[in-house]
Short mmCIF file of C-alpha atoms and ligand atoms in Angstrom, two decimals:
data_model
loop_
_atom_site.label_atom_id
_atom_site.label_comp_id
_atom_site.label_asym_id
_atom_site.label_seq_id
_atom_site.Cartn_x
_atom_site.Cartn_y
_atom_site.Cartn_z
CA UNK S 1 324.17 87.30 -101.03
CA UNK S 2 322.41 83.93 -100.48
CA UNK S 3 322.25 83.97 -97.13
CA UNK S 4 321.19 87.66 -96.73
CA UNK S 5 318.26 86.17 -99.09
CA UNK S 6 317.52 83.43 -96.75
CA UNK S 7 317.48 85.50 -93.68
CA UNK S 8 315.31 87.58 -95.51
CA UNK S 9 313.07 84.32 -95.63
CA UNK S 10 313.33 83.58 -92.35
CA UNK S 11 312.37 87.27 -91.05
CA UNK S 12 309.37 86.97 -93.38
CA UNK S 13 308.19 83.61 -92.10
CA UNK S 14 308.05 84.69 -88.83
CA UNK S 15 306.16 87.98 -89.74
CA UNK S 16 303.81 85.92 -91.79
CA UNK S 17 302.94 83.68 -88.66
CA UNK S 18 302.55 86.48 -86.65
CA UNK S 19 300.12 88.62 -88.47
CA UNK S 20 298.46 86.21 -90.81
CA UNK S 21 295.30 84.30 -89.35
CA UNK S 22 296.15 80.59 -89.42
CA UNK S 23 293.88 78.88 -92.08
CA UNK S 24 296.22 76.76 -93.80
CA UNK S 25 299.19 74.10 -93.25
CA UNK S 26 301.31 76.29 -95.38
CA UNK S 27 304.95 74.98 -96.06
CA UNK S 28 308.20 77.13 -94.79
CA UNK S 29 308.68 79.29 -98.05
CA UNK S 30 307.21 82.36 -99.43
CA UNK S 31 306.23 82.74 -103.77
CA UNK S 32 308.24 85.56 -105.18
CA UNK S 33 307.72 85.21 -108.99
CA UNK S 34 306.39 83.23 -111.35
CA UNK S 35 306.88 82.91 -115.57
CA UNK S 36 304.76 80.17 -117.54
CA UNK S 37 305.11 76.59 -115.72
CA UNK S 38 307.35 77.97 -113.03
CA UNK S 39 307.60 79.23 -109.62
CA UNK S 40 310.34 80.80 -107.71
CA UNK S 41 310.36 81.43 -103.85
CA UNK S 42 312.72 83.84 -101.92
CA UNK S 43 315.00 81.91 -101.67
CA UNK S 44 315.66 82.02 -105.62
CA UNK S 45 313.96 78.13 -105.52
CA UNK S 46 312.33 76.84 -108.92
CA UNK S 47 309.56 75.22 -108.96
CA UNK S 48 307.81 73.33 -111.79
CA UNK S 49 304.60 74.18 -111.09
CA UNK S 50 301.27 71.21 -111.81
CA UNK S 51 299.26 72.73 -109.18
CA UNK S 52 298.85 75.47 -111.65
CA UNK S 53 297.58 78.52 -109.15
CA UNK S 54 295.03 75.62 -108.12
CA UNK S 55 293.53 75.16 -111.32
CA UNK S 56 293.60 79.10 -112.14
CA UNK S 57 296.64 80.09 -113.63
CA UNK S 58 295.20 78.57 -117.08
CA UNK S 59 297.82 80.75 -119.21
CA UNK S 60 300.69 80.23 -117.01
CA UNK S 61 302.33 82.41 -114.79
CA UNK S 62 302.41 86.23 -115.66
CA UNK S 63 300.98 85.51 -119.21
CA UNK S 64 301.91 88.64 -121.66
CA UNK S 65 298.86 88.79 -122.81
CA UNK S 66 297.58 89.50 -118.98
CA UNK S 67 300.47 91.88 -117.76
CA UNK S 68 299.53 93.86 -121.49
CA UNK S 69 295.63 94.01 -120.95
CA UNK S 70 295.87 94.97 -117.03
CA UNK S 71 298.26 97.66 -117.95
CA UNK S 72 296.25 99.17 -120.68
CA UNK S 73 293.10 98.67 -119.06
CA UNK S 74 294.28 100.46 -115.57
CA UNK S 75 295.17 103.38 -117.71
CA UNK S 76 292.13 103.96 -119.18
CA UNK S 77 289.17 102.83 -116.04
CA UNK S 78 289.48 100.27 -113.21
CA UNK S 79 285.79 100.62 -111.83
CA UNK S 80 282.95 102.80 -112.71
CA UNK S 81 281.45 101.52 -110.03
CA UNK S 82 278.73 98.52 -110.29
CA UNK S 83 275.74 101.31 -111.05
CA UNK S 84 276.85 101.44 -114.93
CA UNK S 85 277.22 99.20 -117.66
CA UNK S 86 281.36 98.74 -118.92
CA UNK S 87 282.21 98.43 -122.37
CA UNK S 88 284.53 95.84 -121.07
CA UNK S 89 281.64 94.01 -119.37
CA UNK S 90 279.69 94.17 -122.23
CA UNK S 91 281.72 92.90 -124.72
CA UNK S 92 282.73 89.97 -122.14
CA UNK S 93 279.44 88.77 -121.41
CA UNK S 94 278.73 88.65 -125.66
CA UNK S 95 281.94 86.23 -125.65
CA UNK S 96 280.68 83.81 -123.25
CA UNK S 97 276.69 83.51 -124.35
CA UNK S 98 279.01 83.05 -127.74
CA UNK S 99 280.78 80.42 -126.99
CA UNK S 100 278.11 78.32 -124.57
CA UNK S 101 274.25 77.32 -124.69
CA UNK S 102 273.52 80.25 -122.21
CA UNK S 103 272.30 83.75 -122.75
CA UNK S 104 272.55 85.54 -119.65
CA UNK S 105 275.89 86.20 -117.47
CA UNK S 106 276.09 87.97 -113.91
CA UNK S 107 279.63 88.56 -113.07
CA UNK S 108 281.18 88.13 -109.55
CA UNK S 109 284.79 88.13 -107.93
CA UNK S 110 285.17 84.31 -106.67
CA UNK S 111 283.75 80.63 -107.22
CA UNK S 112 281.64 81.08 -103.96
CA UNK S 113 280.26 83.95 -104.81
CA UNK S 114 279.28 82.53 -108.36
CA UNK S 115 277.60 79.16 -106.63
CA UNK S 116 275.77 81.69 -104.07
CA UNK S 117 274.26 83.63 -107.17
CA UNK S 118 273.36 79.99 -108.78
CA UNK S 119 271.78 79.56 -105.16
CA UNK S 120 269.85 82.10 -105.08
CA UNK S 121 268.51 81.97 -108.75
CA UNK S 122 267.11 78.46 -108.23
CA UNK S 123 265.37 79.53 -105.30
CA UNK S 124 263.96 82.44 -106.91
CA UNK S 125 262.32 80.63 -109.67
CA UNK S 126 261.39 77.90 -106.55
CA UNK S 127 259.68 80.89 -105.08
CA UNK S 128 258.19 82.03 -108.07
CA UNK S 129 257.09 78.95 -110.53
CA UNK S 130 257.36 76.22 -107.85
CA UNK S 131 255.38 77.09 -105.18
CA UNK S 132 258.27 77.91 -103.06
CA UNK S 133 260.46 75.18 -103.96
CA UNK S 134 263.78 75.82 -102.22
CA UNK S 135 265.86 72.31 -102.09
CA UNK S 136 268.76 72.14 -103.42
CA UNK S 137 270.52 68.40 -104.44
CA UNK S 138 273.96 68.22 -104.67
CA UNK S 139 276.57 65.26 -104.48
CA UNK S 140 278.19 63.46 -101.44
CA UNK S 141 282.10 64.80 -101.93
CA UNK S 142 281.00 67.91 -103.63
CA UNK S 143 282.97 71.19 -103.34
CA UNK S 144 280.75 74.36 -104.10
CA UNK S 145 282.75 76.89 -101.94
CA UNK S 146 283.32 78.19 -98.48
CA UNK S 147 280.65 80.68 -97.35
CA UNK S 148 278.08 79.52 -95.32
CA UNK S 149 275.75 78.06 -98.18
CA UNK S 150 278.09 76.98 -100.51
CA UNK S 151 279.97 75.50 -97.51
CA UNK S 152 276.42 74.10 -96.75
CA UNK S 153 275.74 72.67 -100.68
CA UNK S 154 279.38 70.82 -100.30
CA UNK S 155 279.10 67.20 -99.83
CA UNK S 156 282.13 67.23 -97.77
CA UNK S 157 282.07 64.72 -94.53
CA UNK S 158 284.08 66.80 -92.69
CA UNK S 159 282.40 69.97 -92.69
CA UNK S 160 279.26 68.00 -91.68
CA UNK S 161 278.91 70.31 -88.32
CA UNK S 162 280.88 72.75 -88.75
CA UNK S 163 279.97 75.99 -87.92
CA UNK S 164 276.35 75.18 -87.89
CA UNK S 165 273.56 75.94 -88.06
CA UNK S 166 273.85 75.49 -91.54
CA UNK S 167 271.87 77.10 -94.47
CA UNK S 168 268.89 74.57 -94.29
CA UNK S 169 267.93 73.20 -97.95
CA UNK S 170 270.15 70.80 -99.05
CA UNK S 171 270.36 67.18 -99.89
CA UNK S 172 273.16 64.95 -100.87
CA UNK S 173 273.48 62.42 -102.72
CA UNK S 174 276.10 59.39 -104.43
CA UNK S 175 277.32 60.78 -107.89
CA UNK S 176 276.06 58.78 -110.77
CA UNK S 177 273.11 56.98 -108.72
CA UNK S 178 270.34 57.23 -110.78
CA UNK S 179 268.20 56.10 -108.25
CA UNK S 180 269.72 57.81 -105.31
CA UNK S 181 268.66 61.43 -107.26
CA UNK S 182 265.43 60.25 -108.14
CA UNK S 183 264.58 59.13 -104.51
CA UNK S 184 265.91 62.82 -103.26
CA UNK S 185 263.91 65.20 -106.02
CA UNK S 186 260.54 65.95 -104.08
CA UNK S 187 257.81 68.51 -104.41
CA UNK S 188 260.41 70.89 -102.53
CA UNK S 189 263.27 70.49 -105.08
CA UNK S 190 264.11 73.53 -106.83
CA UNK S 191 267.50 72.46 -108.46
CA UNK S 192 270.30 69.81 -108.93
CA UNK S 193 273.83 71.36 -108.78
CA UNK S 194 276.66 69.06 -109.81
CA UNK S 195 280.78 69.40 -110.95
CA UNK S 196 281.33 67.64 -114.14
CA UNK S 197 284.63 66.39 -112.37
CA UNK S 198 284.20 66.44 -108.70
CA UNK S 199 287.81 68.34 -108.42
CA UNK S 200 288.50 68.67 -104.94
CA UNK S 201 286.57 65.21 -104.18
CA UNK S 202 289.50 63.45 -106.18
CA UNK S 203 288.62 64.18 -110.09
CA UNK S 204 285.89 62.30 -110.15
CA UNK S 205 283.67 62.40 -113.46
CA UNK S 206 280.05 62.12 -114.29
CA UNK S 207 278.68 58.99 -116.52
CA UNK S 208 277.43 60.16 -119.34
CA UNK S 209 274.41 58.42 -119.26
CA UNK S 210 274.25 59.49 -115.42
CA UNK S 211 274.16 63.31 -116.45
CA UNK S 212 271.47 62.79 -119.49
CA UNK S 213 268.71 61.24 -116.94
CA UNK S 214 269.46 64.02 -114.97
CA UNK S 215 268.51 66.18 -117.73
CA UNK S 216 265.64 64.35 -118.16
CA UNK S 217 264.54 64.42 -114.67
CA UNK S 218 264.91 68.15 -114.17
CA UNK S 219 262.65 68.19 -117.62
CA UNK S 220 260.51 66.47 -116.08
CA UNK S 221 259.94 67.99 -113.08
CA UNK S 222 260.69 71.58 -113.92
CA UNK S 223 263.90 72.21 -112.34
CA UNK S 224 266.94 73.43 -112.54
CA UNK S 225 270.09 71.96 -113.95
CA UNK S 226 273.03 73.60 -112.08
CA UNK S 227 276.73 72.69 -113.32
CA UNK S 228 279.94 73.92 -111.20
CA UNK S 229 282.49 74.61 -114.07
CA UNK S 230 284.26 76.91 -111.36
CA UNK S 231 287.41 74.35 -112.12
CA UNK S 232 286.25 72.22 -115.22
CA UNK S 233 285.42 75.51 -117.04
CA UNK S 234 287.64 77.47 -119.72
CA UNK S 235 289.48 74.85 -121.15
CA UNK S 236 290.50 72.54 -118.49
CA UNK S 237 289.06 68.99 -119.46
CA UNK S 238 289.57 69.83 -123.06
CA UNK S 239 286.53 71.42 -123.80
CA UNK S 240 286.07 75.15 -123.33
CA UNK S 241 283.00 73.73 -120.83
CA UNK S 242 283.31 70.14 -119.36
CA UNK S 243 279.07 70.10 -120.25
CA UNK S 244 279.68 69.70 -124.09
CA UNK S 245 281.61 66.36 -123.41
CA UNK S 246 277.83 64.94 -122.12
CA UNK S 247 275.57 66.58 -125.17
CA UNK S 248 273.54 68.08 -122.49
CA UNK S 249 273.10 71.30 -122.21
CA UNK S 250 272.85 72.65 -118.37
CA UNK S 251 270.21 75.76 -117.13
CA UNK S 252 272.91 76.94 -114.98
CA UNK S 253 276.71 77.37 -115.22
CA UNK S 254 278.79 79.05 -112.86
CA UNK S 255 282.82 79.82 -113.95
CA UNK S 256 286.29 80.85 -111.92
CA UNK S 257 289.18 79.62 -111.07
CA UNK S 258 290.82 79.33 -114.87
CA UNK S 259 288.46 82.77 -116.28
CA UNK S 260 290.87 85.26 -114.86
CA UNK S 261 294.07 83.23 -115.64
CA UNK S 262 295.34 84.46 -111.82
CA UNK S 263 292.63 87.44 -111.58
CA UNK S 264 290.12 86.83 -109.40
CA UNK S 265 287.33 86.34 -111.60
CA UNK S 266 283.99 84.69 -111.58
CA UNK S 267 280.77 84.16 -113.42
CA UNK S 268 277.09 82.90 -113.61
CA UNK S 269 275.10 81.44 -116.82
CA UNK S 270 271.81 80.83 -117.14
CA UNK S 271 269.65 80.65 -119.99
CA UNK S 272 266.91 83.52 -121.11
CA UNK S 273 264.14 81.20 -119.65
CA UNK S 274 265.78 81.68 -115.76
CA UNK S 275 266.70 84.72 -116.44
CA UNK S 276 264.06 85.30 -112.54
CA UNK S 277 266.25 88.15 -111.09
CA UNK S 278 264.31 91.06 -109.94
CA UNK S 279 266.42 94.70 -109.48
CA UNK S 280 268.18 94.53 -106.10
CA UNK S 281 268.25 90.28 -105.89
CA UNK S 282 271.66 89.91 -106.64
CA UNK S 283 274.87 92.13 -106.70
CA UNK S 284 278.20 93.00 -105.87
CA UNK S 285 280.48 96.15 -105.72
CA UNK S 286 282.88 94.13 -108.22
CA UNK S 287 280.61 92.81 -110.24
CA UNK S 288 281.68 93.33 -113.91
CA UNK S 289 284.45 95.47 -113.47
CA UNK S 290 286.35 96.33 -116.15
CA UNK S 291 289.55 95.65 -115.31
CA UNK S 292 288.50 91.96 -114.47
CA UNK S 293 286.25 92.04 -117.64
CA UNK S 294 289.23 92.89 -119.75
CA UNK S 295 291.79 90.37 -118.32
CA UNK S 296 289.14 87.75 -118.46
CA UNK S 297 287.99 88.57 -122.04
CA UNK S 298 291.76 88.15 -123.19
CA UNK S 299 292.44 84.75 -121.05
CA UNK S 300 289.01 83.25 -122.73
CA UNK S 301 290.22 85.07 -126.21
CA UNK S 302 293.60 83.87 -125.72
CA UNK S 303 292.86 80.12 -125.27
CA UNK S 304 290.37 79.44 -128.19
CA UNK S 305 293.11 81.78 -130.50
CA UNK S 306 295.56 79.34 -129.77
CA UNK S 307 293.73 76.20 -129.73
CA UNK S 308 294.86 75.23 -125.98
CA UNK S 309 291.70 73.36 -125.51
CA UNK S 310 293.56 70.71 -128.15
CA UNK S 311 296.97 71.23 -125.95
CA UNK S 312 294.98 70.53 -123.10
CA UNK S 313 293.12 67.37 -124.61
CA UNK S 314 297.41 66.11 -126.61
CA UNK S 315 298.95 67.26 -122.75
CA UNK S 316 296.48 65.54 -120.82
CA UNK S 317 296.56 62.16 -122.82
CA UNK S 318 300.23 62.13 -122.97
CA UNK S 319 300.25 62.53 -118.95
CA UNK S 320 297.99 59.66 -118.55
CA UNK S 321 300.31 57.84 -120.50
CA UNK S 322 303.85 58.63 -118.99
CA UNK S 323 301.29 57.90 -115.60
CA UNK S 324 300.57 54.79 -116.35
CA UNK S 325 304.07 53.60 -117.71
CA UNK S 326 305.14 54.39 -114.39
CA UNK S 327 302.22 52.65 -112.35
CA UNK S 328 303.11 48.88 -112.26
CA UNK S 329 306.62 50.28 -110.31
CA UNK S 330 305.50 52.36 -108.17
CA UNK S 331 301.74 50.61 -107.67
CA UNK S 332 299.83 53.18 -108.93
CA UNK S 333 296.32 52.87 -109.58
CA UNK S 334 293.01 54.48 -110.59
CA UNK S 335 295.02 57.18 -112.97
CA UNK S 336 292.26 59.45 -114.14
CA UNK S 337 291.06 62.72 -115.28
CA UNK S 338 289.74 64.68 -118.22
CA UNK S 339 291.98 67.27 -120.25
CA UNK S 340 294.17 68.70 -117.61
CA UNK S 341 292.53 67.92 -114.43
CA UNK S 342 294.22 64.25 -113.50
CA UNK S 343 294.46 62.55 -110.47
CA UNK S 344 295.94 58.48 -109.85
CA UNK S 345 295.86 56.81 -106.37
CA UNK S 346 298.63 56.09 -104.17
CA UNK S 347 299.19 52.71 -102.57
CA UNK S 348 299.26 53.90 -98.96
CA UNK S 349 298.29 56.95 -97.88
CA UNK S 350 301.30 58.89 -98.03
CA UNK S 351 300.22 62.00 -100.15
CA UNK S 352 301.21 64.61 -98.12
CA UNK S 353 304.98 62.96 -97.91
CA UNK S 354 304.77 62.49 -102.14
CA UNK S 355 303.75 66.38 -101.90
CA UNK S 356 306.62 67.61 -99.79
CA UNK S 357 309.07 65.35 -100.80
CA UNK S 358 308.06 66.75 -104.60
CA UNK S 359 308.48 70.03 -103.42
CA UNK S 360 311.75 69.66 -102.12
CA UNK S 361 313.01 68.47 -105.70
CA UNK S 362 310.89 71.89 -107.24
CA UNK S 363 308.14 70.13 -108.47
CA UNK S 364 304.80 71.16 -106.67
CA UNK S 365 301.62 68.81 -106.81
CA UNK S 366 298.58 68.72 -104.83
CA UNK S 367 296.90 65.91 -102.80
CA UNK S 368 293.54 66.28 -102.37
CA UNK S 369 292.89 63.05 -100.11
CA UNK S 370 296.12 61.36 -98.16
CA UNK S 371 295.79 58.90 -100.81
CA UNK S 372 295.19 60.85 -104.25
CA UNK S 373 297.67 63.12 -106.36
CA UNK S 374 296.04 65.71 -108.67
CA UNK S 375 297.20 67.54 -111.31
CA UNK S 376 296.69 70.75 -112.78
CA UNK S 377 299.12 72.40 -114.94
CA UNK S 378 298.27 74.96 -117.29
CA UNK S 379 296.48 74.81 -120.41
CA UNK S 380 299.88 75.74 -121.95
CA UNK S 381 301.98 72.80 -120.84
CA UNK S 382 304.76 71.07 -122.89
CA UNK S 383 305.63 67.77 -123.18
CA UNK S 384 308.64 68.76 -122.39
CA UNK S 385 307.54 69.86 -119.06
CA UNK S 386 305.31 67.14 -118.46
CA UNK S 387 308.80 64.70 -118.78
CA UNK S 388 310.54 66.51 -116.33
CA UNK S 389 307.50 66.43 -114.16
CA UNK S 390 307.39 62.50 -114.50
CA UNK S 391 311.21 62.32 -114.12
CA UNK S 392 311.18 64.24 -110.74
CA UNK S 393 307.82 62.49 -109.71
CA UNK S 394 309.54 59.09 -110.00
CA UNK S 395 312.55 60.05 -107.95
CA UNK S 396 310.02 60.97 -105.10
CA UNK S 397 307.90 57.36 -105.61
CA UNK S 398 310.78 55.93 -105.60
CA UNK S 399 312.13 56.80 -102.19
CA UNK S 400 308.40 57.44 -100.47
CA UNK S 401 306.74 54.43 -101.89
CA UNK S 402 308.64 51.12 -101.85
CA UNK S 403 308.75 49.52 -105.44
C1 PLP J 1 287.41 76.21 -106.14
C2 PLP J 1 286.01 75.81 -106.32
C3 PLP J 1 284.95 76.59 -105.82
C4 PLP J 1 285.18 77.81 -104.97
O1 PLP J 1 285.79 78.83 -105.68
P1 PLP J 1 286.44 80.08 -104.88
O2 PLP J 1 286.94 80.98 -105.97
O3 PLP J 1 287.53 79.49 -104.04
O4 PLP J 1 285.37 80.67 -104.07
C5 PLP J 1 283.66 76.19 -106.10
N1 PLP J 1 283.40 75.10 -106.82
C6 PLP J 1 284.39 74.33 -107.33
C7 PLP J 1 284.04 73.15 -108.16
C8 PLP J 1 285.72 74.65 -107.09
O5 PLP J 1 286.71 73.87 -107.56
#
């Protein structure tokens, strides 16, 4: 039986290598199933999972309350096409303006797609109250997406000329320079757009004081205040949005990754005052479909119901801690992170060993830089989980980095 499975495997690897286009280092195993903090692969593996669907799966894996609403909702309409208004839709949208400063919500399918919209909406009210301001500033070791302009707002160094040219109109600069931002905002500037937590960059945070000037400065010069919640949103830094932890409220908010709970789900915020879309500006054959609309109305429901912003805020303190009793032995250092988005730094660069070598035991964690681990379980993690995490992390430190 278990080796018919892992010939099965094997067959499938070598399918998936001939007919999928290479865009990823992926490891030698294929996801089967999943249930709350765990993963199996086809080879009946377990995995404890603190990559979390990459910040997504918010509820777990295959959440009851998801399987229930995408069943009910297939039966009764999946898409009535993007021409009509959705009870679903409808009712969504009323839950967010709820629940945030912002009055307005355009619906899309993915974090790009959500950032392109934010895009396009600063530029529109560049074009329209700013004499054509169309700059956008963003921050050095940003990530805003992967089509061409969101590729081209990421701060990333190695994308720097990659498939160029790139969409012209935007600036980067350090996070939490003051100065830097000032220097950059010109007569051109239509918008700053800024994560929170830089999440791919390493879960880095804002200052406090660093995101206030900025709201200050875009006051002052009548532009836009763009935040990327597309991984800090719905919960995960133990707020429902990572801009109530600053008292500042933003212009712009885009949401995904954690909204649909595993659905792929994304949205844009703005308040009434950039509310500059004309008929035909911005679209999408998905946009606010129901059956995304539902699931995402019962993940956002689901979480404030529960309270698992307050798990995420108990989980994620109790992770830094079991983190740092483990640092001094295994020269740890920098452990940070807000709610459940946490990262610490190596000693050497060795991240991608500490990732496999985790995997091996079932325990799969992310490295964002060779150096940096990062965290992301769901908002419904147990300390109980969160120990065995620890004990099987330790195991791996142990043998990969020399105590
Ligand atoms: C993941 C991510 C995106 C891109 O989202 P996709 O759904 O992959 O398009 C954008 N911004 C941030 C901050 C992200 O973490």
């Amino acid at each position: 039986m278990v080796s018919e499975l892992k010939l099965d495997t094997e067959r499938l690897l070598q399918e998936a290598k001939k007919s999928i286009l290479y865009t990823a280092n992926r490891p030698n195993l294929v996801m089967e199933k999943g249930q709350g903090v765990y993963l199996w692969d086809t080879d009946g593996n377990k995995y404890l999972d603190f990559i979390g669907g990459w910040a997504v799966t918010s509820l777990g894996h295959c959440p009851e309350v998801i399987t229930r609403v995408l069943a009910q909702q297939s039966v009764k309409l999946i898409n009535a096409s993007p021409a009509f208004y959705n009870v679903p839709m409808i009712e969504f949208a009323k839950l967010l303006t709820d629940n945030s400063c912002f009055d307005k919500v355009f619906f899309a399918s993915t974090g790009a797609e959500a950032n392109e919209g934010a895009i396009k909406l600063a530029r529109k009210y560049g074009a329209k109250y700013l004499n054509g301001a169309y700059e956008i500033i963003t921050a050095i070791d940003s990530f805003h997406g992967r089509t061409l302009a969101t590729m081209s707002a990421t701060g990333k160094q190695k994308w720097e000329n990659l498939f160029e040219p790139k969409v012209q109109g935007f600036k980067h600069v350090p996070q939490n320079d003051v100065t830097a931002m000032q220097n950059a905002v010109s007569d051109n500037t239509c918008a700053i757009m800024l994560e929170p937590v830089q999440g791919e960059g390493g879960v880095f945070e804002l200052d406090k004081a660093y995101i206030q000037s900025l709201r200050k400065l875009c006051n002052e010069n009548n532009i836009l205040l763009i935040v990327d919640e597309v991984q800090t949103g719905i919960g995960r830094t133990g707020k429902l949005f990572a801009y109530e932890h600053y008292d500042v409220e933003p212009d712009v908010m885009t949401l995904a990754k954690g909204i649909g709970g595993g659905y792929p789900l994304a949205a844009l915020l703005c308040k009434e005052k950039f509310d500059v879309f004309e008929a035909g500006d911005q679209g999408g054959t998905y946009s606010g479909q129901p059956l995304g609309m539902a699931v995402g109305m019962a993940v956002v429901n689901e979480i404030i119901d529960k309270n698992l912003i307050e798990n995420a805020v108990k989980q994620g303190a109790y992770i830094l801690q079991q983190l740092t009793s483990i640092a001094s032995r295994f020269q740890l250092t920098n452990i940070r992170g807000k709610g459940l988005l946490i990262a610490f730094d190596l000693p050497t660069e060795k991240g991608g060993e500490v990732v496999s070598e985790c995997q091996k035991r079932g325990l799969l964690v992310n490295s964002p830089r060779p150096a940096y681990i990062r965290l992301m379980p769901p908002l419904t993690v147990t300390s109980r989980e969160i120990d065995e995490m620890i004990a099987k992390l330790s195991e791996v430190l142990a043998e990969v980095v020399s105590e």
